[in-house]
Coordinates of C-alpha atoms in Angstrom, one line a residue:
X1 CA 0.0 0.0 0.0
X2 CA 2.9 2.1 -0.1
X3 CA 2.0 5.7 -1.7
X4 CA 4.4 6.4 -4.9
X5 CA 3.0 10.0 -6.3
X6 CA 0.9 13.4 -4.3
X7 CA 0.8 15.2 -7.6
X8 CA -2.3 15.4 -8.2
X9 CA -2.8 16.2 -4.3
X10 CA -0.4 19.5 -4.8
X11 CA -1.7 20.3 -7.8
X12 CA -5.7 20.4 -6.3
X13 CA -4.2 23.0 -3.7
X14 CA -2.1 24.6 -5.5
X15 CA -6.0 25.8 -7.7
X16 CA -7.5 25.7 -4.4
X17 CA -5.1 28.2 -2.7
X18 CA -6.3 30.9 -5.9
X19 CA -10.0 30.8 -4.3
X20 CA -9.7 29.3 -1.1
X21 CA -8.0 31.0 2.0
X22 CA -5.0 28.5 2.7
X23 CA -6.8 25.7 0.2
X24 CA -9.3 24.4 2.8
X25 CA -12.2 25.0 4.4
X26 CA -11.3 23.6 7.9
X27 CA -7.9 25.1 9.0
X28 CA -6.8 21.8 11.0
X29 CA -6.4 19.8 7.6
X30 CA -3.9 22.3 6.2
X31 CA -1.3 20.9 8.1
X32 CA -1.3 17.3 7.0
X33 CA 2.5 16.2 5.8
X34 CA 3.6 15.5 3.0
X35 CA 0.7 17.8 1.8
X36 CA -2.6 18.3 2.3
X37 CA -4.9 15.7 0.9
X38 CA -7.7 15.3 -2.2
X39 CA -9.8 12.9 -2.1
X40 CA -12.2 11.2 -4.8
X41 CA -14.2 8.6 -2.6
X42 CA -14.4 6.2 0.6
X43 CA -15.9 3.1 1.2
X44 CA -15.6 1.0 4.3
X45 CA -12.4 1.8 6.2
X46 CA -10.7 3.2 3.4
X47 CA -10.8 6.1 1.3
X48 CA -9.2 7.0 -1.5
X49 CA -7.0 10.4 -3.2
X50 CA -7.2 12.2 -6.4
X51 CA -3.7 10.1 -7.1
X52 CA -5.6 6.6 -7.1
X53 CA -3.9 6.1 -3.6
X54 CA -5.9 3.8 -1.2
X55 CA -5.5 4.3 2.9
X56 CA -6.3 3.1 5.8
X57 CA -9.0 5.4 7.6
X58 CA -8.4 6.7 11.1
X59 CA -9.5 10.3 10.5
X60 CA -13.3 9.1 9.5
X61 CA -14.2 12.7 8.8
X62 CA -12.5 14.0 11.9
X63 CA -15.1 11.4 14.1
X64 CA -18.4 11.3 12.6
X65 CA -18.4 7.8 10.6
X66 CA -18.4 5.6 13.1
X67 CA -19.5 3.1 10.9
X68 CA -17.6 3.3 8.2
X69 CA -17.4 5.5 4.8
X70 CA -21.2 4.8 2.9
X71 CA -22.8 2.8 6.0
X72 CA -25.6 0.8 4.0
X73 CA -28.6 1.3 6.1
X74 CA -27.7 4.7 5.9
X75 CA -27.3 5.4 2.7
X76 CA -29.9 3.6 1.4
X77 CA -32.3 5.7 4.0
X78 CA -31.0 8.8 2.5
X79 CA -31.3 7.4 -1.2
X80 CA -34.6 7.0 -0.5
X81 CA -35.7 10.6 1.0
X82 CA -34.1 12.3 -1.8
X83 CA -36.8 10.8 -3.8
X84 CA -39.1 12.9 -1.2
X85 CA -37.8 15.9 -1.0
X86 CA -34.5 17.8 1.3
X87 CA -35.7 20.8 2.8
X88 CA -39.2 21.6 3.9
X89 CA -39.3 24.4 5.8
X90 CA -41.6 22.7 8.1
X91 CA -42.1 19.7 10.1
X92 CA -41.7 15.9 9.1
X93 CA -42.7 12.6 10.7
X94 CA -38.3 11.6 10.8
X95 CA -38.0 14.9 13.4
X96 CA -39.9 13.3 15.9
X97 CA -38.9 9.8 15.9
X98 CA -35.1 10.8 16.2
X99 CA -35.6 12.8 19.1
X100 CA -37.8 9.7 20.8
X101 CA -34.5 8.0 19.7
X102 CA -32.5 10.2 21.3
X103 CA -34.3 10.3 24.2
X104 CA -34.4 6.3 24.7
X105 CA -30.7 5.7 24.1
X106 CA -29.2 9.1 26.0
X107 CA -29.6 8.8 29.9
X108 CA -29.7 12.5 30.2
X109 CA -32.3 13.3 27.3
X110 CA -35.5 13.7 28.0
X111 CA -36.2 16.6 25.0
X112 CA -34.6 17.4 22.1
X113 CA -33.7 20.6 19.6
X114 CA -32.0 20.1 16.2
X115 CA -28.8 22.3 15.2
X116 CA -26.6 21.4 12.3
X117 CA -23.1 21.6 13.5
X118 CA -21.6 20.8 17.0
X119 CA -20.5 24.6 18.0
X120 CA -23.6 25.8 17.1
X121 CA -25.3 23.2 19.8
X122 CA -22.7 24.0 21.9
X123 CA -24.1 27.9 21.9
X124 CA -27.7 27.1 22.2
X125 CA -27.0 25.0 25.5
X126 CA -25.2 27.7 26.9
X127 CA -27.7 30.3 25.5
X128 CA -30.5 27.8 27.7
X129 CA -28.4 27.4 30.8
X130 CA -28.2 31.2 30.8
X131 CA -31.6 31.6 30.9
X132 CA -32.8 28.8 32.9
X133 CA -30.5 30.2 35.5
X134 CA -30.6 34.3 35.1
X135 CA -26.9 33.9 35.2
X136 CA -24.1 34.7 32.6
X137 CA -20.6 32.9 33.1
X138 CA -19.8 29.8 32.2
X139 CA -17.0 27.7 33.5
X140 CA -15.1 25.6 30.6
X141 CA -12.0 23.3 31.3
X142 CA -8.3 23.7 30.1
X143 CA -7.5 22.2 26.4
X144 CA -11.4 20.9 26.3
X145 CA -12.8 21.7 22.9
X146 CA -16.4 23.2 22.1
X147 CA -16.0 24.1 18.8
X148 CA -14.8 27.6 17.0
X149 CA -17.4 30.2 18.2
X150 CA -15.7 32.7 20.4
X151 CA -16.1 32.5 23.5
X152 CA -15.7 28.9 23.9
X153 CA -12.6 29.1 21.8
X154 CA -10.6 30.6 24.7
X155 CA -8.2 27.8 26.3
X156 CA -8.4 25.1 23.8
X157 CA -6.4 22.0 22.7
X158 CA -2.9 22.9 22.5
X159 CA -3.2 26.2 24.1
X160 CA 0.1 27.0 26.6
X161 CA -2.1 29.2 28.6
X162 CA -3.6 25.8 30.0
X163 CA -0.4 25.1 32.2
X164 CA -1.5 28.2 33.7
X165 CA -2.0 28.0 37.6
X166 CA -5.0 30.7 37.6
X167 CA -8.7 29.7 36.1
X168 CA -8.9 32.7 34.0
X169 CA -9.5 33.1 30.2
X170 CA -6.8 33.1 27.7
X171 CA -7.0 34.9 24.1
X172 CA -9.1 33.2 21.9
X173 CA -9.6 33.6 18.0
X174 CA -10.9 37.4 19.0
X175 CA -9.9 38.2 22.4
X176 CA -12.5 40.9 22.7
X177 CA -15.3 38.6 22.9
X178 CA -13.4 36.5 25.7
X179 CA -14.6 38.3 28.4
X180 CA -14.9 37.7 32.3
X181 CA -18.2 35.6 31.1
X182 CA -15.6 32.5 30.8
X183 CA -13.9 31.0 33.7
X184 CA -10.9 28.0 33.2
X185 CA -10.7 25.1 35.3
X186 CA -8.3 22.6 35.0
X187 CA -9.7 19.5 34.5
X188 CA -9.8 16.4 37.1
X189 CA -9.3 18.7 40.0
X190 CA -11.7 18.5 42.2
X191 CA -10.1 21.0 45.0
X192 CA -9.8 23.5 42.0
X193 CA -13.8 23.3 40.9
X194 CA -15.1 23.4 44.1
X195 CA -12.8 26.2 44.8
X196 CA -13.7 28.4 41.8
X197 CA -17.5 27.7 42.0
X198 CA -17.1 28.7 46.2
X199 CA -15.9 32.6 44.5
X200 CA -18.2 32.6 41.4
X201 CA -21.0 29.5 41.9
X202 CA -23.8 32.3 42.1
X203 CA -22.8 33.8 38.8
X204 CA -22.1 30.5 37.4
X205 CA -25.1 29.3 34.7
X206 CA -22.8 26.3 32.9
X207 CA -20.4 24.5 33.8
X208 CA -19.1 22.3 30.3
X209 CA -16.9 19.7 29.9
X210 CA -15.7 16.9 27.8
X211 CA -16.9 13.8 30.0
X212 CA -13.5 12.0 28.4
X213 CA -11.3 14.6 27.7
X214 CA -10.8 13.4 24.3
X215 CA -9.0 16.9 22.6
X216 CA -7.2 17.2 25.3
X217 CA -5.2 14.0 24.8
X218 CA -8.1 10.9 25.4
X219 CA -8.1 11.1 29.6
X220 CA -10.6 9.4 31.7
X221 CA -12.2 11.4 35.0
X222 CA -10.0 10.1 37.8
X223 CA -12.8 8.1 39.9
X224 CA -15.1 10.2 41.4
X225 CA -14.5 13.2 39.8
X226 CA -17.3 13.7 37.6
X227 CA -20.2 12.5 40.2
X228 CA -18.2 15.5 42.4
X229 CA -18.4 17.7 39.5
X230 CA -21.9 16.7 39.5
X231 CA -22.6 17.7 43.2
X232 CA -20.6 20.9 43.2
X233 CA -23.4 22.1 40.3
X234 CA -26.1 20.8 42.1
X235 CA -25.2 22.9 45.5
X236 CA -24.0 25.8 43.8
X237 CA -27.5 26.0 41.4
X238 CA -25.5 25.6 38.0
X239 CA -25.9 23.4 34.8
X240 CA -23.7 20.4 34.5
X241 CA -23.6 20.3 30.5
X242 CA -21.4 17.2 28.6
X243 CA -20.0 18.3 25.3
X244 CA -20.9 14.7 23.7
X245 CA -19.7 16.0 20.2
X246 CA -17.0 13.0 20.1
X247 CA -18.4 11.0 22.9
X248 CA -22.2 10.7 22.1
X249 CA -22.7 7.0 20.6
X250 CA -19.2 6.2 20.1
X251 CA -18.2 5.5 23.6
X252 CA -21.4 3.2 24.3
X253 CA -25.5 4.3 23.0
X254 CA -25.9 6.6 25.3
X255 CA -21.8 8.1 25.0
X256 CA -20.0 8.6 27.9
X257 CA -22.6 9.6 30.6
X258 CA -23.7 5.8 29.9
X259 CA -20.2 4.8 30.8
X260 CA -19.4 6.9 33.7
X261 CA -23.2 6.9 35.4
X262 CA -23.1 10.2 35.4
X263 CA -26.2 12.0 34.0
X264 CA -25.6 15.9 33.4
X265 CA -28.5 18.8 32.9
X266 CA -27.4 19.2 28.8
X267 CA -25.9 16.9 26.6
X268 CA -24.5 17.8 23.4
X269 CA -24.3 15.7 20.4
X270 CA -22.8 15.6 16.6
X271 CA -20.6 13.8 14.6
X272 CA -21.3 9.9 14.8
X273 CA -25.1 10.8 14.9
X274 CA -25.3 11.9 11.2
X275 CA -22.8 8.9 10.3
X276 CA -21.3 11.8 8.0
X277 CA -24.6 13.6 7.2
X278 CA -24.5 17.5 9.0
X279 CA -26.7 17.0 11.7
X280 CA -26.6 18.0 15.7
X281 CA -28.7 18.6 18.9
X282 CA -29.0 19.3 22.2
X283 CA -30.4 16.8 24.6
X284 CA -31.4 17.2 28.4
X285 CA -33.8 18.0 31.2
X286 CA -36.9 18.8 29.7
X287 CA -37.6 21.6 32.4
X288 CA -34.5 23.3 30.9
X289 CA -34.9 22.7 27.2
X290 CA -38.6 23.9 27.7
X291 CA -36.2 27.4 28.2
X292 CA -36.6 27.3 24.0
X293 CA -39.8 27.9 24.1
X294 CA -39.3 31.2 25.5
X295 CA -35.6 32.5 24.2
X296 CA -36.6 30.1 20.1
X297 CA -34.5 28.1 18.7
X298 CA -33.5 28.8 14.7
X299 CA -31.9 27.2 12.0
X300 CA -32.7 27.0 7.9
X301 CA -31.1 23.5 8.2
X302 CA -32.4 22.7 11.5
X303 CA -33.9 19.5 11.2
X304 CA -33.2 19.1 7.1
X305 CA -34.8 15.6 6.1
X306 CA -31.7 14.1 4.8
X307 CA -29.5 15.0 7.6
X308 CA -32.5 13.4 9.8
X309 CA -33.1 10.1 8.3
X310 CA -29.3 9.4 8.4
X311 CA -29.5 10.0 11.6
X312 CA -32.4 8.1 12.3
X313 CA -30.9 5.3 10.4
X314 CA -27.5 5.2 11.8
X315 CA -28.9 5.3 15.7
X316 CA -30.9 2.0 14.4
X317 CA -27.5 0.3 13.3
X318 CA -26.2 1.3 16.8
X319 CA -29.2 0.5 18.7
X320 CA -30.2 -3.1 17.6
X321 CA -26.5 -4.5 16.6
X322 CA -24.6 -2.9 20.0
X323 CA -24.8 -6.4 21.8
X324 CA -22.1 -6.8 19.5
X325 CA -21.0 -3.6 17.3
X326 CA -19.7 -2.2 20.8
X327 CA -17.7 -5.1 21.8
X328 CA -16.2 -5.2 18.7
X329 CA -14.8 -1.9 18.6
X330 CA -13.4 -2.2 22.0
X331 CA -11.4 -5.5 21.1
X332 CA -10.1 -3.7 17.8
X333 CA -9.2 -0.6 19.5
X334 CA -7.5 -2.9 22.3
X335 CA -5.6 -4.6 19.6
X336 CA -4.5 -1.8 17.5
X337 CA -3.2 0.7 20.4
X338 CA -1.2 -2.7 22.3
X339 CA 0.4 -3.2 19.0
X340 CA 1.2 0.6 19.0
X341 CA 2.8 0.0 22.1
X342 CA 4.0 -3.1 21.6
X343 CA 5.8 -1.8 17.9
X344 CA 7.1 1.6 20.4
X345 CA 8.9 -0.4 22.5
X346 CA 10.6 -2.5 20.2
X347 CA 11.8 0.3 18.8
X348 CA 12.7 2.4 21.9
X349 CA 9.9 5.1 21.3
X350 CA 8.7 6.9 24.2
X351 CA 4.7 6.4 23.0
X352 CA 1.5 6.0 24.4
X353 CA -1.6 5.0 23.0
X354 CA -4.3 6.0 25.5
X355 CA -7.6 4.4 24.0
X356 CA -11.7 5.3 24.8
X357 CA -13.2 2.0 23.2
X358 CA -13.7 3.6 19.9
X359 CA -10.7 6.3 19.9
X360 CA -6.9 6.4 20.4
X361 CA -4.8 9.4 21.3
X362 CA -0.7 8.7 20.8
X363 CA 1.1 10.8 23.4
X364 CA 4.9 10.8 22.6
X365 CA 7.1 12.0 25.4
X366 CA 4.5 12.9 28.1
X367 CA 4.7 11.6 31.8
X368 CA 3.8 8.1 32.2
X369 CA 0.7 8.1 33.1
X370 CA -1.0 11.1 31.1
X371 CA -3.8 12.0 33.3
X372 CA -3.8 15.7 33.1
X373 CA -3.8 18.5 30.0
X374 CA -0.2 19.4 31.6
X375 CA 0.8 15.9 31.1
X376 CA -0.5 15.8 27.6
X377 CA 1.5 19.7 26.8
X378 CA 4.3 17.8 28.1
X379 CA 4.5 15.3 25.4
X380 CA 6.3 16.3 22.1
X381 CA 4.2 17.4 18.8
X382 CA 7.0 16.6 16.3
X383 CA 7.9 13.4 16.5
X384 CA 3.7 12.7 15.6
X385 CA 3.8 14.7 12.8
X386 CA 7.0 12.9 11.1
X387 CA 5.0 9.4 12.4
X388 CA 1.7 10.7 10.2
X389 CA 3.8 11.8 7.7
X390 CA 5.5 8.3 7.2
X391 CA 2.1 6.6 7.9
X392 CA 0.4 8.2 4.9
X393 CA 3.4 7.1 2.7
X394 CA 2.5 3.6 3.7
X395 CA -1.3 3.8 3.3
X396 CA -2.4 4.9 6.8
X397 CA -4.6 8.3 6.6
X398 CA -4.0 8.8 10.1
X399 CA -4.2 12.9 12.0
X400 CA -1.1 14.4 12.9
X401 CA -1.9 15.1 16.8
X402 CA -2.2 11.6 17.5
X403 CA -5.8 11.1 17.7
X404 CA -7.5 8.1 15.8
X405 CA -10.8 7.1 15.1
X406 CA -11.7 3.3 14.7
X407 CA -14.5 2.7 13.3
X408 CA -17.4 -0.5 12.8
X409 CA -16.1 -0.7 9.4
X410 CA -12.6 -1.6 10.3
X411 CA -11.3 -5.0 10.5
X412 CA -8.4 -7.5 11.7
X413 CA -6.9 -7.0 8.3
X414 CA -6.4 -3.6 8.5
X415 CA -5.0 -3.8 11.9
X416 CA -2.5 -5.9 10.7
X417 CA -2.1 -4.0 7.5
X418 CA -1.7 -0.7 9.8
X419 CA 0.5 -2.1 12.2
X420 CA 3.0 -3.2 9.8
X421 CA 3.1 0.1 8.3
X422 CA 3.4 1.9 12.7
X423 CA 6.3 -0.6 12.2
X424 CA 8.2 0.9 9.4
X425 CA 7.1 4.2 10.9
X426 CA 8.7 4.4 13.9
X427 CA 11.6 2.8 12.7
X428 CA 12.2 5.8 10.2
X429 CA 10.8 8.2 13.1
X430 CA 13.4 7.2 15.8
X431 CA 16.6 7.9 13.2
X432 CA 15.1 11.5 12.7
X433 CA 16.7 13.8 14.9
X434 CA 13.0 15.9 16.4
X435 CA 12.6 19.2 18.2
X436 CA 10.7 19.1 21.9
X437 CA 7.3 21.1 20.4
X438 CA 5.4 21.6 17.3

């Protein structure tokens, strides 16, 4: 599977760049080494370039096809409503049964509102926790990700001002718009949360987190920490809300508050709903989403029947196969991320692979264990990028931070395909001579 040409690759950006600021609409996937990508079409676990090169698929979309590239049920659902029609304008039967979905498979759903992306439901949770509570700040977690909408943008992955020992903001994408509205935590301290919501609790209307901080390098809640996190809203009057983009449905049916047993007031949800099809929503107490009633809730594409029948479809797949769809995933993961570690220590590389059933996150260089964001800021940026770099020479589309998605549609052969090309990797990433950062 080795790759032999990225000409036609360069030559796509090279138009691209003429129209496009940087050649991409996403600025994470300019990045990619030896360049940035074109792609034709995917099926399965693989997907294929404007070159006729075939990979392996770890970056599924950056998370949402969970079950693969062109899930069958799915796309014959969609097939299917095309032949009815795409946008309405108004309300159809599909609406309602995925939020009764939702609400059966999601501990913490008991209504449901229909966004498109996942930092737009991001902003209409917070916009309900506001007024639910009559309160304006919201307290967010160092290097957690909820999307690219200022505020929330302040302190995110791979920000330095998370080592910082104060929870204050940092400068986001447009500092003026980070305001004294957003207070930083770091994450798994419980000392630190109940310390910050003891000065500000009664100005405090959210408090949102990542249940598995998965951006900011795939951590687990030390036990406890959440059902704390849980308490310390409940006394202090504020909304516990999970940022479920990456979680919801890939961690278990009901994502990670199924997982942890911990239920928050808002859950948010994207990427592995639609199975690839732009869809999100906010799920929670119905007391608090009743809130939309009063403030509305808008969207042209709120609800779009395409977007909703995939999503309909895909929660059936996950529904009635996860006696064994979930298990599945776990063992592959499990498989895949040993052989990482296995491969690493064979060849003397300082790696990790921290896995979350269906996701792994390579840490190269950071404390053993990684439990924090510090730990994670400790590791060392470089030597993943050369890894992804050799990786997508052998055939293995994998993201340059480390961060994989595994997917229902991958199998035993390509774990053994992809470990063989980790293999060669790390053996041409150890003779490089790497910096400490990015």
């Amino acid at each position: 599977m080795n790759v032999k040409t990225f000409a036609g690759s360069e030559k796509y950006m090279r138009r691209a760049h003429q129209v496009i600021p940087k050649g991409v609409n996403s600025s994470r996937r300019a990045v990619l080494r030896p360049t940035p990508l074109a792609f034709t079409s995917a099926l399965g676990s693989r997907i294929t370039d404007v070159d006729g090169n075939e990979y392996v698929d770890y970056v599924a979309g950056y998370g949402p096809m969970l079950l693969g590239h062109q899930p069958p049920r799915v796309i014959e659902a969609v097939r299917t409503q095309l032949t009815a029609g795409v946008l309405y304008g108004g309300q159809h039967q599909a609406e309602a049964e995925l939020a009764e979905r939702i609400v059966r498979m999601v501990p913490g759903a008991q209504m449901v509102l229909l966004n498109v992306t996942g930092s737009e439901a991001v902003q209409a949770a917070l916009r309900m926790a506001r007024a639910a509570t009559g309160r304006r700040k919201t307290v967010k977690f160092k290097g957690h990700y909820h999307g690219w909408i200022d505020p929330v943008t302040a302190n995110g992955p791979g920000s330095p001002a998370g080592t910082g020992p104060a929870p204050r903001p940092a400068i986001a994408a447009d500092h003026h718009l980070v305001g004294p509205e957003i207070l930083i935590c770091p994450w798994n301290d419980p000392e630190a949360l109940a310390d910050l919501l003891g000065r500000h609790g009664a100005d405090v209307a959210a408090v949102i987190m990542e249940p598995v901080a998965v951006n900011g390098g795939n951590l687990w809640a030390d036990e406890g920490y959440l059902a704390t996190a849980r308490r310390l809203c409940d006394q202090h009057g504020c909304l516990l809300v999970f940022d479920e983009v990456v979680t919801g449905f890939r961690l278990a049916p009901g994502g990670a508050q199924q997982r942890t047993g911990v239920t928050p007031d808002l859950t948010v949800l994207a990427k592995a709903l639609g199975a690839g099809f732009p869809i999100s929503a906010v799920a929670g107490r119905a007391e608090v989403m009743r809130i939309a009633e009063e403030i509305g809730h808008a969207g042209t594409y709120n609800g779009n029947a395409t977007s909703v029948v995939a999503a309909n479809a895909a929660l059936d797949v996950l529904e009635s196969d996860q006696d064994s769809l979930y298990p599945r995933l776990e063992r592959l993961t499990n498989e895949l991320a040993d052989g990482i570690e296995r491969l690493a220590a064979r060849h003397g590389a300082p790696l990790q692979a921290l896995r979350a059933r269906a996701l792994i996150r390579l840490h190269w260089g950071a404390p053993t264990p990684v439990r924090t964001y510090a730990d994670t800021l400790a590791g060392r940026t470089e030597p993943l990028r050369h890894l992804s770099e050799h990786l997508i020479r052998s055939g293995v589309h994998a993201r340059d931070t480390g961060l994989w998605y595994v997917s229902a549609a991958h199998t035993d052969d390509d774990v053994d395909r992809t470990l063989a090309a980790v293999d060669q990797a790390l053996a041409a990433v150890s003779r490089q001579p790497v910096g400490n950062t990015g």
